[in-house]
Amino acid sequence: MGGARTPMGEYGGRLKDFTEIELGAIAARAALERSRVAAEEIDHVIFGNVLQSSSNAIYGARHVGLKAGVPIDRPALTVNR
């Protein structure tokens, strides 16, 4: 499996209206596409972030996985460093 990272932008720039979950899902879909792996084949989601920025950020891996098409029955782990 490959990877992808979220874009970096300027404060108040073009990315200001995206949530961390939306950006994470974009990166997750890109990683799946680059690796030619179907979301249904994923058996575990691990999502890392720094400084959680919303009340539901502790469930970031779950939300990112679901938005990327990973089935709901797959476990998910969020790492905040």
XYZ file of N, CA and C in Angstrom:
243
model
N 0.856 -1.173 0.000
C 0.000 0.000 0.000
C 0.889 1.218 0.000
N 0.521 2.197 -0.750
C 1.245 3.459 -0.804
C 0.643 4.446 0.172
N 0.926 5.680 -0.056
C 0.400 6.714 0.813
C 0.225 8.012 0.062
N -0.388 8.949 0.707
C -0.560 10.300 0.174
C -0.727 11.209 1.376
N -0.320 12.425 1.222
C -0.488 13.357 2.335
C -1.446 14.464 1.939
N -1.940 15.149 2.931
C -2.831 16.266 2.657
C -2.007 17.435 2.145
N -2.632 18.330 1.376
C -1.893 19.483 0.867
C -1.572 20.463 1.992
N -0.580 21.291 1.746
C -0.231 22.346 2.695
C -0.609 23.669 2.040
N -1.167 24.548 2.822
C -1.595 25.830 2.272
C -1.287 26.962 3.228
N -1.595 28.137 2.775
C -1.388 29.332 3.587
C -2.589 29.553 4.496
N -2.355 30.166 5.640
C -3.433 30.486 6.566
C -4.476 31.344 5.849
N -5.724 30.916 5.898
C -6.800 31.660 5.254
C -6.810 31.522 3.742
N -6.048 30.570 3.219
C -5.933 30.398 1.768
C -7.037 29.529 1.184
N -6.726 28.911 0.059
C -7.724 28.149 -0.698
C -8.252 26.923 0.036
N -7.541 26.447 1.032
C -7.974 25.239 1.745
C -8.790 25.538 3.002
N -9.027 26.808 3.288
C -9.641 27.192 4.558
C -11.040 26.629 4.776
N -11.751 26.308 3.715
C -13.119 25.810 3.859
C -13.213 24.288 3.944
N -12.080 23.604 3.899
C -12.059 22.145 4.018
C -11.805 21.757 5.470
N -12.501 20.736 5.941
C -12.217 20.215 7.281
C -11.040 19.249 7.184
N -10.467 18.903 8.334
C -9.369 17.934 8.327
C -9.858 16.570 7.837
N -11.114 16.267 8.095
C -11.684 14.994 7.637
C -11.798 14.981 6.115
N -12.263 16.068 5.533
C -12.370 16.146 4.068
C -11.000 16.041 3.411
N -10.016 16.742 3.960
C -8.662 16.668 3.399
C -8.079 15.267 3.564
N -8.330 14.644 4.710
C -7.855 13.284 4.932
C -8.482 12.298 3.961
N -9.766 12.470 3.676
C -10.456 11.579 2.739
C -9.908 11.743 1.325
N -9.580 12.967 0.945
C -8.977 13.205 -0.374
C -7.646 12.465 -0.466
N -6.826 12.575 0.580
C -5.531 11.884 0.590
C -5.716 10.366 0.598
N -6.686 9.874 1.362
C -6.923 8.424 1.432
C -7.369 7.880 0.081
N -8.279 8.588 -0.577
C -8.726 8.143 -1.907
C -7.570 8.151 -2.895
N -6.704 9.164 -2.801
C -5.536 9.236 -3.693
C -4.587 8.066 -3.435
N -4.372 7.721 -2.163
C -3.493 6.589 -1.831
C -4.060 5.283 -2.382
N -5.364 5.102 -2.248
C -6.006 3.896 -2.783
C -5.870 3.837 -4.301
N -6.114 4.964 -4.933
C -6.031 5.027 -6.399
C -4.609 4.738 -6.884
N -3.625 5.370 -6.264
C -2.223 5.163 -6.657
C -1.786 3.718 -6.464
N -2.305 3.098 -5.423
C -1.919 1.725 -5.099
C -2.749 0.686 -5.839
N -3.783 1.152 -6.506
C -4.709 0.253 -7.217
C -5.314 -0.781 -6.274
N -5.712 -0.279 -5.112
C -6.367 -1.118 -4.111
C -7.797 -0.608 -3.952
N -8.754 -1.516 -3.992
C -10.151 -1.137 -3.785
C -10.391 -0.875 -2.299
N -11.217 0.118 -2.002
C -11.511 0.451 -0.607
C -12.054 -0.754 0.156
N -12.777 -1.626 -0.529
C -13.350 -2.815 0.107
C -12.272 -3.801 0.569
N -11.074 -3.690 0.018
C -9.978 -4.592 0.386
C -9.238 -4.152 1.649
N -9.480 -2.945 2.107
C -8.806 -2.421 3.299
C -9.373 -3.115 4.534
N -8.479 -3.599 5.405
C -8.972 -4.281 6.602
C -8.765 -3.489 7.887
N -8.105 -2.321 7.809
C -7.881 -1.496 8.997
C -7.475 -0.099 8.539
N -8.022 0.931 9.164
C -7.683 2.320 8.833
C -6.890 2.917 9.989
N -5.730 3.497 9.678
C -4.942 4.235 10.667
C -4.741 5.629 10.103
N -5.136 6.630 10.864
C -5.088 8.016 10.412
C -4.345 8.829 11.461
N -3.322 9.552 11.045
C -2.551 10.369 11.972
C -2.775 11.845 11.726
N -2.801 12.604 12.796
C -2.918 14.056 12.672
C -2.199 14.726 13.836
N -2.061 16.022 13.724
C -1.432 16.829 14.767
C -2.416 17.922 15.148
N -2.637 18.099 16.424
C -3.539 19.126 16.928
C -4.949 18.963 16.382
N -5.692 18.088 16.984
C -7.073 17.873 16.556
C -7.835 19.183 16.620
N -8.595 19.458 15.572
C -9.195 20.784 15.450
C -10.717 20.800 15.497
N -11.344 19.684 15.800
C -12.802 19.684 15.895
C -13.241 18.695 16.967
N -14.496 18.803 17.353
C -14.999 17.947 18.425
C -15.071 16.478 18.030
N -15.157 16.177 16.740
C -15.225 14.780 16.312
C -13.894 14.266 15.773
N -12.824 15.015 15.980
C -11.509 14.637 15.444
C -10.969 13.345 16.056
N -11.412 12.994 17.255
C -10.930 11.741 17.844
C -11.405 10.534 17.044
N -12.412 10.732 16.226
C -12.917 9.671 15.347
C -12.461 9.892 13.907
N -11.371 10.618 13.727
C -10.889 10.976 12.395
C -10.690 9.791 11.481
N -10.074 8.734 11.982
C -9.822 7.559 11.142
C -11.128 6.948 10.652
N -12.116 6.880 11.516
C -13.419 6.325 11.129
C -14.049 7.173 10.024
N -14.081 8.493 10.225
C -14.702 9.383 9.242
C -13.952 9.377 7.914
N -12.625 9.439 7.970
C -11.816 9.425 6.744
C -12.024 8.113 5.993
N -11.984 7.008 6.713
C -12.189 5.710 6.076
C -13.533 5.614 5.383
N -14.579 6.027 6.071
C -15.915 5.961 5.478
C -16.030 6.857 4.251
N -15.486 8.073 4.342
C -15.543 8.991 3.194
C -14.694 8.506 2.025
N -13.711 7.662 2.310
C -12.869 7.103 1.244
C -13.461 5.810 0.684
N -14.580 5.357 1.262
C -15.238 4.168 0.743
C -14.915 2.869 1.457
N -14.161 2.956 2.551
C -13.832 1.749 3.321
C -15.106 1.283 4.040
N -15.425 0.002 3.985
C -16.641 -0.500 4.635
C -16.679 -0.190 6.134
N -17.867 0.027 6.636
C -18.060 0.443 8.025
C -17.614 -0.607 9.042
N -17.538 -1.868 8.647
C -17.158 -2.903 9.610
C -15.650 -3.018 9.831
N -14.852 -2.179 9.158
C -13.399 -2.216 9.333
C -13.006 -1.363 10.532
N -12.083 -1.848 11.378
C -11.642 -1.056 12.523
C -10.844 0.169 12.079
N -10.819 1.176 12.951
C -10.105 2.411 12.633
C -9.406 2.937 13.880
N -8.201 3.476 13.700
C -7.395 4.001 14.796
C -6.894 5.390 14.421
N -7.159 6.364 15.287
C -6.664 7.724 15.080
C -5.463 7.951 15.988
N -4.377 8.470 15.421
C -3.160 8.773 16.168
C -2.973 10.280 16.151
N -2.872 10.894 17.330
C -2.685 12.338 17.440
C -1.315 12.591 18.048
N -0.419 13.166 17.272
C 0.938 13.459 17.753
C 1.264 14.906 17.547
